[in-house]
Amino acid sequence: MPDKKHVVIDPITRIEGHLRIEVDVKNGKVEDAWSTGTLWRGIEPILQGRDIRDAGLLVQRICGVCTWSHYEANTMSAEVALGIKPPTNARLVRNLINASEFMHDHTVHFYALASLDWADVGGALKADPQKASDLAHQFSKQPYNASADHYREIIEKLKKFVASGQLGPFAGAYIGNKLYKLPPEGDLILISHYLDALYTQVILAQMMAIYGAKNPHPQSLVVGGITSVMDMLDARRIGQYASKLEDVGNFIQHAYLPDIDLVTYFYKDEFKENIGCGAENFLSYGGFPETNDWEAEFRYLPQGVIYNRDLSKVEKVNKQFITESIAHSWYKGPNEGIYPGKEDTVPEYTGLNKDGTVKRNGKYSWVKAPRYKGKMMEVGPLARLMVGYASNHNNMRDMLDNFLEKHSANINQMFSTVGRTAARALETAYIWHGAHRWINDLITNLKQGDERTWTRFEYPEQETNTAVALYEAPRGSLAHFVRIKGKDVTHYQVVIPSTWNASPRDEKGQRGAYEESLINIPVPDTDEPLAILRTVHSFDPCMACAVHLVDVDNDKIKKFKVEV
Ligand code: NFE
Ligand code: MG
């Protein structure tokens, strides 16, 4: 008789928002999986009839993490609708703020949200400080904060946590789980950097505030440009950003990247194709515009679609092929995928089964199911890196080849949880380099006498067509769809990165990216489903975003009842 078990993880912690994962485990491996967004957020009526100049500030409240992403994507969609091209200074300052958002989210993700999936706190307590220092030097010439004395202090700190009975950030850890593979000294290095990363996070938040006025919700963007005019022109501000960028670079180069090498090295048995990656298709809209035309595809992060993991071909993105299906989501409407410009959002909660399991042939999530040409896509750092690799975009191929060579790995091994985790780190360094160039471009542009920060525009008397901003947020492809009449928003839809990845099945029964990636993941101990968490976390879920509901096609606020 096969050994068959059923596991529900609800809530998944160390993510943003509310996510529930249900799996069938057969002979110690995941046989099938269901991803459920359990939170409903009713932002939808808020934009109806709002002045387009306010919309960005409202829409960024979809999330408390990728606030900037929605703010900028909204502003870009308005600029496309109005047919304007903001000046170069505005594009560069926006790219600098966006760079701080990406580096912040990626660093916080690896250390605060994911490092304990790889590092055992129990191991760190047993580590030898001198050996830890030696190990750190094997992975970096100048490892970050890696003296034996420093490691001794960290162990003392951890012991105090344990002695007080309050494990703080380490409470609930799966101490001693057999799926942990780092030597104790590796555990200690990662946990020591977990604490250091908290300081790096502060610096990155400050960097956003230099041009964004504050963090997490910046406020220096306006339709047509930016308001951080004096900051942009002030050499001290540029210097502050640049000097903080160096501090962050020190952490990325000497902690984050070597730690990824350490994890990849000790988890070589997991660094294999299909361990934690199930998607066949990968999508990136492109991010960080390199020209002032938001509809151009020339961007620092690449644009393209890959099918069937075939890296010999990259297809251009056509927004008309983006659809969302609600066949398995708690909304009313037709089952087939619909273009977001025509989409409606009518909630209809039908609950779970009485025994608390998902309705396998029915609706089971607040997350919709976005598809491209009807196919399930993975989006995010791995998708961007593979699209960049396949299209030989900037130096992305060399960057990845270096990493693969270091680990004697082939490209297909990137289709894994380890690969996705590495892709995010490589991207952090890539964006750090981009930020240097945007600072230089800003200085050059100012020196050439271009001080423009805003472009004048006229409001349309007739309702515009649906304008789309294709954008990349830290977690993946983000599109804002807008129509405007006069000063007012008349229609708004957002298709969000975590909606792609956390999506439930669609009308054809195709699983979403989390679901597909969990198939065959080992679950030797159903009480501690560490490998499931590791894979789900590697996507960096943001469920507040995934279930956002910004749709202002209707002018009535709907009433409905949620039964629990
Ligand atoms: Ni709320 Fe977000 C990002 C967007 S959702 S974090 O990145 O857009 O995946
Ligand atoms: Mg939406």
Coordinates of C-alpha atoms in Angstrom, one line a residue, residues 68-69 72 91-107 204 207-208 241-242 244-246 248-250 252-253 256-257 284 286-290 299-302 380-385 393-396 399 422-441 471-476:
W68 CA 7.0 52.0 -5.3
S69 CA 6.2 49.4 -8.0
E72 CA 5.5 54.0 -10.7
R91 CA 13.3 58.6 -15.7
L92 CA 16.7 58.4 -14.0
V93 CA 15.5 59.4 -10.5
R94 CA 12.6 56.9 -10.8
N95 CA 15.2 54.2 -11.8
L96 CA 17.3 55.1 -8.7
I97 CA 14.3 54.8 -6.4
N98 CA 13.3 51.6 -8.0
A99 CA 16.8 50.2 -7.6
S100 CA 16.5 50.8 -3.9
E101 CA 13.2 49.0 -3.8
F102 CA 14.6 45.9 -5.7
M103 CA 17.8 45.7 -3.6
H104 CA 15.7 46.2 -0.4
D105 CA 13.2 43.5 -1.3
H106 CA 15.7 40.9 -2.5
T107 CA 18.0 41.3 0.5
L204 CA 18.1 50.8 1.6
M207 CA 18.1 55.4 -0.1
M208 CA 14.4 55.2 -1.2
Y241 CA 22.7 58.1 -2.4
A242 CA 26.0 57.1 -3.9
K244 CA 24.8 54.4 0.7
L245 CA 25.0 52.5 -2.5
E246 CA 28.6 51.6 -1.7
V248 CA 24.9 48.2 0.3
G249 CA 27.4 47.0 -2.3
N250 CA 29.7 45.9 0.4
I252 CA 25.9 42.3 -1.5
Q253 CA 29.4 41.5 -2.7
Y256 CA 24.8 38.0 0.0
L257 CA 26.6 36.6 -3.1
S284 CA 9.3 39.2 -18.3
G286 CA 11.2 44.4 -18.9
G287 CA 12.0 46.9 -16.2
F288 CA 14.0 50.1 -15.7
P289 CA 13.3 52.0 -18.9
E290 CA 16.4 53.1 -20.8
R299 CA 15.0 48.4 -20.7
Y300 CA 17.7 47.4 -18.3
L301 CA 15.8 44.2 -17.2
P302 CA 14.9 42.3 -20.4
G380 CA 10.2 37.0 -11.2
P381 CA 14.0 37.0 -10.9
L382 CA 14.4 33.5 -12.4
A383 CA 12.2 34.4 -15.4
R384 CA 14.1 37.6 -15.9
L385 CA 17.5 36.0 -15.7
H393 CA 20.7 40.9 -22.8
N394 CA 23.5 43.2 -21.5
N395 CA 25.9 41.1 -19.6
M396 CA 23.3 38.7 -18.1
M399 CA 26.9 36.8 -15.2
A422 CA 20.5 32.4 -6.9
A423 CA 18.8 34.3 -9.7
R424 CA 17.5 36.8 -7.1
A425 CA 20.9 37.4 -5.7
L426 CA 22.6 37.8 -9.1
E427 CA 19.9 40.2 -10.0
T428 CA 20.5 42.3 -6.9
A429 CA 24.2 42.7 -8.0
Y430 CA 23.1 43.5 -11.5
I431 CA 20.7 46.2 -10.3
W432 CA 23.4 47.6 -8.0
H433 CA 25.6 48.1 -11.2
G434 CA 22.6 49.7 -13.0
A435 CA 22.2 52.2 -10.1
H436 CA 25.8 53.4 -10.6
R437 CA 25.2 54.1 -14.3
W438 CA 21.9 56.0 -13.5
I439 CA 23.7 58.2 -11.0
N440 CA 26.4 59.0 -13.7
D441 CA 23.7 59.5 -16.4
Y471 CA 6.6 46.8 -15.6
E472 CA 8.8 44.6 -13.6
A473 CA 8.4 44.6 -9.8
P474 CA 10.8 42.7 -7.6
R475 CA 8.6 39.7 -7.6
G476 CA 7.9 39.7 -11.3

